[in-house]
Structure formats: C-alpha cells, structure tokens
Amino acid sequence: MSDDRTPEAPENGGLPAQRDDTGDTIGVRKGMFGAANGGDTSGYGGLVRTVTLPGASSRPYGGWFDEVADELEGALEEQDLLPENAIEKTVVDRGELTFHIAREHLVRVARTLRDDPALRFELCTGVSGVHFPGDKGRELHAVYHLRSLTHGRLIRLEVTAPDSDPHLPSLVGVYPTNDWHERETYDFFGLVFDGHPALTRIMMPDDWQGFPQRKDYPLGGIPVEYKGAQIPAPDQRRSYS
C-alpha cells in the first residue's frame, strides 16, 4: 500500500523544488542571539548573518504538491476568484508545502481546502504567530497547519498583517478547533482575529500591557520587585565588551 503522506520523488533527479535564491531578506543579526547593547554573553559576538525568508518555488513542486496546488487553483477559479489574487506565493521548503494567502481571501481559501473533495483538509491543528519587525508592512505572520485525514496530507497556510493594522479574519467558523489557538495568538502577538466569538486573553492578565512574544518586547518582561529592590530584566543586568 502506498504512503501518500509525503511527496514522491520528482522527476528532476529526486531533488526537491528549488527555492528562489534571492528570498526575502528582512534583517541582519549579530551574535548568537541577536542581543544589542553588548548583552551577548555567548562568545559569538562577531557572528553576522542575514535573516532571509524563503522565496517562491517554481514548478514542478514534486509529488502530490502539484496535485494540491492544481486542485486549489482550479477550485478558486470555479468561484470566480483568480488564484493569483488569493495566493501570493507558493513555497516548498524543507519538505513542506506552504501557500501564502492574502488575508482578505483567507476564509474562502480555507473553506475550499476543507470542502473540495479532491483536497479535504478537514482538520486545522492550530495557528501560530510569528513576529518579524524587519519585514516591513507585514511584520506579523500567522501560520496554519492543515491536515487531510482523507488523503493523509499536511500543508501550511501563511498570512501576514502589518503592525499598524494587526487584523486577520477568524477561521473559527471554518475550523472550530481554532477557537483557543486564536485567543493564544492574540494574547502573545496582538493579532486581532475579526469575527472570533470571544477574543480575550488566555494566558496573561486582562490588563497586561503589550504582547510578550513579539521580538520588540523587553527580554525578561517587566522588572521584578524583591524585598524592596528592583531587579531589571535579564538583558539589562550586565554587559560584556
């Protein structure tokens, strides 16, 4: 019995789909952990590397990846929606297929992936937030993992929003399991999921200021008071030249 969970080897010598070499460079990191103001205690203070997001892949993607892409594009066209208006780019990277979706079309794409008989991605295992301060105009990313129980496949959707307008449509109406995941992503990253039935903080106190998993949030959170003394956050306690 064949295993349809992973793509078959493509015809181009078994190599995966090639990533666009240029990609999207969104920043430069120095040191092991990107600490600023001399706070890098790792011993790798001289390390410099660029932060590059994978660029669009070119066909053939390999195995069933092409089948899913073709079926999705065809299903969107049947709904009088041009695929290029909904799918900003398709990326095959590290054995994963990711569709980057325009946020205004997220609900329709998700519903199509769920309901189309040739796709049948019936389960969304959650949404994760990511914050890239250097990715100007799309600093906040939401990543959805969709699983097809019918076909034994797994894909990803990725949607972005700017810091200045951190709104995405809720997928709770399509995938009810996203209820708590969207609350957690809102709590930690400040992504507002429009249409969520009860979008509230889930981990932090209701009156907490800021979103702790954004990269511009102070490391260590707020200063801690201990016997009358103020203990600063870890990245402010000491530095090394």
GROMACS .gro file of C-alpha atoms in nm:
model
  241
    1MET     CA    1   0.000   0.000   0.000
    2SER     CA    2   0.144   0.336  -0.099
    3ASP     CA    3   0.204   0.607   0.161
    4ASP     CA    4   0.055   0.936   0.042
    5ARG     CA    5   0.170   1.141   0.339
    6THR     CA    6   0.494   1.261   0.180
    7PRO     CA    7   0.555   1.375  -0.176
    8GLU     CA    8   0.700   1.129  -0.422
    9ALA     CA    9   1.040   1.199  -0.570
   10PRO     CA   10   1.003   1.446  -0.856
   11GLU     CA   11   1.136   1.370  -1.198
   12ASN     CA   12   1.424   1.619  -1.173
   13GLY     CA   13   1.669   1.367  -1.030
   14GLY     CA   14   1.490   1.333  -0.696
   15LEU     CA   15   1.570   1.689  -0.596
   16PRO     CA   16   1.309   1.900  -0.416
   17ALA     CA   17   1.162   2.209  -0.577
   18GLN     CA   18   1.422   2.483  -0.589
   19ARG     CA   19   1.387   2.785  -0.363
   20ASP     CA   20   1.424   3.130  -0.512
   21ASP     CA   21   1.785   3.212  -0.421
   22THR     CA   22   1.704   3.574  -0.354
   23GLY     CA   23   1.430   3.510  -0.099
   24ASP     CA   24   1.319   3.795   0.123
   25THR     CA   25   1.598   3.938   0.337
   26ILE     CA   26   1.436   4.111   0.633
   27GLY     CA   27   1.731   4.184   0.859
   28VAL     CA   28   2.083   4.119   0.979
   29ARG     CA   29   2.162   3.952   1.311
   30LYS     CA   30   2.484   3.987   1.505
   31GLY     CA   31   2.598   3.744   1.770
   32MET     CA   32   2.437   3.417   1.867
   33PHE     CA   33   2.104   3.554   1.993
   34GLY     CA   34   2.085   3.897   1.829
   35ALA     CA   35   2.139   4.078   2.159
   36ALA     CA   36   2.205   4.450   2.133
   37ASN     CA   37   2.400   4.693   2.354
   38GLY     CA   38   2.675   4.448   2.441
   39GLY     CA   39   2.448   4.191   2.608
   40ASP     CA   40   2.568   3.891   2.408
   41THR     CA   41   2.737   3.655   2.656
   42SER     CA   42   2.756   3.358   2.417
   43GLY     CA   43   3.109   3.423   2.291
   44TYR     CA   44   2.980   3.460   1.935
   45GLY     CA   45   2.958   3.838   1.935
   46GLY     CA   46   3.136   3.858   1.599
   47LEU     CA   47   2.888   3.632   1.421
   48VAL     CA   48   2.692   3.813   1.148
   49ARG     CA   49   2.421   3.659   0.933
   50THR     CA   50   2.124   3.773   0.730
   51VAL     CA   51   1.765   3.681   0.811
   52THR     CA   52   1.609   3.557   0.488
   53LEU     CA   53   1.262   3.413   0.441
   54PRO     CA   54   1.227   3.152   0.162
   55GLY     CA   55   1.116   3.289  -0.172
   56ALA     CA   56   0.860   3.146  -0.410
   57SER     CA   57   0.921   2.799  -0.554
   58SER     CA   58   0.887   2.711  -0.921
   59ARG     CA   59   0.708   2.411  -1.063
   60PRO     CA   60   0.726   2.119  -1.052
   61TYR     CA   61   0.689   2.119  -0.673
   62GLY     CA   62   0.717   1.740  -0.659
   63GLY     CA   63   0.479   1.454  -0.585
   64TRP     CA   64   0.131   1.541  -0.463
   65PHE     CA   65   0.229   1.904  -0.400
   66ASP     CA   66   0.149   1.984  -0.765
   67GLU     CA   67  -0.182   1.798  -0.741
   68VAL     CA   68  -0.291   2.001  -0.437
   69ALA     CA   69  -0.180   2.329  -0.597
   70ASP     CA   70  -0.366   2.248  -0.920
   71GLU     CA   71  -0.683   2.145  -0.738
   72LEU     CA   72  -0.681   2.455  -0.519
   73GLU     CA   73  -0.624   2.693  -0.809
   74GLY     CA   74  -0.896   2.522  -1.013
   75ALA     CA   75  -1.145   2.533  -0.726
   76LEU     CA   76  -1.082   2.905  -0.675
   77GLU     CA   77  -1.132   2.974  -1.045
   78GLU     CA   78  -1.467   2.794  -1.027
   79GLN     CA   79  -1.563   3.052  -0.764
   80ASP     CA   80  -1.463   3.337  -0.999
   81LEU     CA   81  -1.157   3.416  -0.785
   82LEU     CA   82  -0.828   3.448  -0.968
   83PRO     CA   83  -0.574   3.225  -0.789
   84GLU     CA   84  -0.302   3.491  -0.815
   85ASN     CA   85  -0.523   3.731  -0.620
   86ALA     CA   86  -0.563   3.487  -0.333
   87ILE     CA   87  -0.228   3.302  -0.336
   88GLU     CA   88   0.059   3.548  -0.304
   89LYS     CA   89   0.323   3.279  -0.346
   90THR     CA   90   0.375   2.906  -0.308
   91VAL     CA   91   0.680   2.783  -0.119
   92VAL     CA   92   0.826   2.434  -0.098
   93ASP     CA   93   1.092   2.438   0.171
   94ARG     CA   94   1.231   2.165   0.395
   95GLY     CA   95   0.977   1.916   0.267
   96GLU     CA   96   0.677   2.137   0.345
   97LEU     CA   97   0.423   2.297   0.113
   98THR     CA   98   0.314   2.647   0.216
   99PHE     CA   99   0.059   2.870   0.047
  100HIS     CA  100   0.097   3.239   0.132
  101ILE     CA  101  -0.256   3.374   0.129
  102ALA     CA  102  -0.386   3.733   0.107
  103ARG     CA  103  -0.568   3.794   0.433
  104GLU     CA  104  -0.890   3.914   0.269
  105HIS     CA  105  -0.923   3.574   0.098
  106LEU     CA  106  -0.815   3.354   0.389
  107VAL     CA  107  -1.162   3.230   0.486
  108ARG     CA  108  -1.259   3.138   0.130
  109VAL     CA  109  -0.931   2.954   0.070
  110ALA     CA  110  -0.962   2.765   0.399
  111ARG     CA  111  -1.321   2.666   0.326
  112THR     CA  112  -1.221   2.549  -0.021
  113LEU     CA  113  -0.938   2.339   0.119
  114ARG     CA  114  -1.179   2.184   0.367
  115ASP     CA  115  -1.476   2.115   0.139
  116ASP     CA  116  -1.334   2.033  -0.205
  117PRO     CA  117  -1.349   1.652  -0.250
  118ALA     CA  118  -1.003   1.640  -0.407
  119LEU     CA  119  -0.849   1.836  -0.119
  120ARG     CA  120  -1.040   1.754   0.201
  121PHE     CA  121  -0.816   1.925   0.458
  122GLU     CA  122  -1.069   1.862   0.733
  123LEU     CA  123  -0.851   1.949   1.032
  124CYS     CA  124  -0.664   2.265   1.131
  125THR     CA  125  -0.428   2.183   1.416
  126GLY     CA  126  -0.396   2.547   1.517
  127VAL     CA  127  -0.250   2.884   1.432
  128SER     CA  128   0.093   3.009   1.540
  129GLY     CA  129   0.206   3.369   1.546
  130VAL     CA  130   0.546   3.497   1.434
  131HIS     CA  131   0.683   3.850   1.462
  132PHE     CA  132   0.942   3.980   1.215
  133PRO     CA  133   1.000   4.351   1.296
  134GLY     CA  134   1.222   4.384   0.989
  135ASP     CA  135   0.957   4.254   0.748
  136LYS     CA  136   0.818   4.600   0.682
  137GLY     CA  137   0.447   4.616   0.607
  138ARG     CA  138   0.391   4.254   0.709
  139GLU     CA  139   0.556   4.230   1.048
  140LEU     CA  140   0.302   3.986   1.193
  141HIS     CA  141   0.268   3.638   1.045
  142ALA     CA  142   0.007   3.372   1.121
  143VAL     CA  143   0.083   3.012   1.024
  144TYR     CA  144  -0.189   2.747   0.997
  145HIS     CA  145  -0.124   2.373   0.973
  146LEU     CA  146  -0.395   2.187   0.780
  147ARG     CA  147  -0.422   1.810   0.773
  148SER     CA  148  -0.620   1.595   0.535
  149LEU     CA  149  -0.742   1.285   0.716
  150THR     CA  150  -0.891   1.158   0.390
  151HIS     CA  151  -0.571   1.178   0.187
  152GLY     CA  152  -0.307   1.169   0.463
  153ARG     CA  153  -0.151   1.504   0.371
  154LEU     CA  154  -0.024   1.808   0.558
  155ILE     CA  155   0.014   2.164   0.424
  156ARG     CA  156   0.063   2.510   0.570
  157LEU     CA  157  -0.107   2.844   0.512
  158GLU     CA  158   0.075   3.165   0.598
  159VAL     CA  159  -0.089   3.508   0.623
  160THR     CA  160   0.063   3.844   0.715
  161ALA     CA  161  -0.055   4.172   0.862
  162PRO     CA  162   0.128   4.497   0.942
  163ASP     CA  163   0.191   4.617   1.297
  164SER     CA  164  -0.022   4.920   1.214
  165ASP     CA  165  -0.324   4.706   1.122
  166PRO     CA  166  -0.292   4.370   1.302
  167HIS     CA  167  -0.622   4.224   1.183
  168LEU     CA  168  -0.692   3.884   1.029
  169PRO     CA  169  -1.026   3.711   0.970
  170SER     CA  170  -1.109   3.438   1.220
  171LEU     CA  171  -1.120   3.079   1.097
  172VAL     CA  172  -1.331   2.954   1.389
  173GLY     CA  173  -1.634   2.938   1.158
  174VAL     CA  174  -1.443   2.702   0.927
  175TYR     CA  175  -1.230   2.519   1.184
  176PRO     CA  176  -1.388   2.542   1.533
  177THR     CA  177  -1.070   2.394   1.686
  178ASN     CA  178  -0.902   2.730   1.622
  179ASP     CA  179  -1.102   2.897   1.900
  180TRP     CA  180  -0.838   2.871   2.172
  181HIS     CA  181  -0.544   2.888   1.933
  182GLU     CA  182  -0.657   3.226   1.801
  183ARG     CA  183  -0.700   3.351   2.158
  184GLU     CA  184  -0.345   3.246   2.245
  185THR     CA  185  -0.203   3.407   1.930
  186TYR     CA  186  -0.392   3.727   2.011
  187ASP     CA  187  -0.267   3.718   2.370
  188PHE     CA  188   0.102   3.675   2.284
  189PHE     CA  189   0.133   3.854   1.948
  190GLY     CA  190  -0.154   4.104   1.938
  191LEU     CA  191  -0.307   3.963   1.619
  192VAL     CA  192  -0.677   4.052   1.621
  193PHE     CA  193  -0.894   3.781   1.467
  194ASP     CA  194  -1.203   3.958   1.337
  195GLY     CA  195  -1.519   3.754   1.382
  196HIS     CA  196  -1.389   3.542   1.670
  197PRO     CA  197  -1.680   3.466   1.907
  198ALA     CA  198  -1.494   3.572   2.223
  199LEU     CA  199  -1.144   3.705   2.162
  200THR     CA  200  -0.987   3.752   2.506
  201ARG     CA  201  -0.651   3.696   2.669
  202ILE     CA  202  -0.596   3.333   2.759
  203MET     CA  203  -0.264   3.332   2.948
  204MET     CA  204  -0.180   3.689   3.053
  205PRO     CA  205  -0.393   3.905   3.288
  206ASP     CA  206  -0.668   4.101   3.115
  207ASP     CA  207  -0.497   4.434   3.189
  208TRP     CA  208  -0.148   4.325   3.074
  209GLN     CA  209   0.030   4.582   2.860
  210GLY     CA  210   0.198   4.457   2.545
  211PHE     CA  211   0.236   4.119   2.378
  212PRO     CA  212   0.517   3.908   2.531
  213GLN     CA  213   0.621   3.703   2.227
  214ARG     CA  214   0.682   3.994   1.995
  215LYS     CA  215   1.051   4.039   1.926
  216ASP     CA  216   1.046   4.403   2.037
  217TYR     CA  217   0.907   4.309   2.380
  218PRO     CA  218   1.168   4.357   2.659
  219LEU     CA  219   1.354   4.034   2.730
  220GLY     CA  220   1.252   3.909   3.072
  221GLY     CA  221   0.932   4.107   3.076
  222ILE     CA  222   0.881   4.365   3.346
  223PRO     CA  223   1.123   4.442   3.635
  224VAL     CA  224   1.064   4.223   3.942
  225GLU     CA  225   1.049   4.370   4.290
  226TYR     CA  226   1.220   4.165   4.561
  227LYS     CA  227   1.237   4.294   4.922
  228GLY     CA  228   1.208   4.650   4.804
  229ALA     CA  229   1.477   4.618   4.535
  230GLN     CA  230   1.404   4.639   4.165
  231ILE     CA  231   1.562   4.357   3.964
  232PRO     CA  232   1.583   4.455   3.596
  233ALA     CA  233   1.510   4.224   3.307
  234PRO     CA  234   1.794   3.980   3.220
  235ASP     CA  235   1.909   4.170   2.912
  236GLN     CA  236   1.960   4.482   3.123
  237ARG     CA  237   2.155   4.334   3.414
  238ARG     CA  238   2.507   4.322   3.271
  239SER     CA  239   2.702   4.352   2.951
  240TYR     CA  240   3.032   4.232   2.814
  241SER     CA  241   3.267   4.420   2.586
   0.00000   0.00000   0.00000
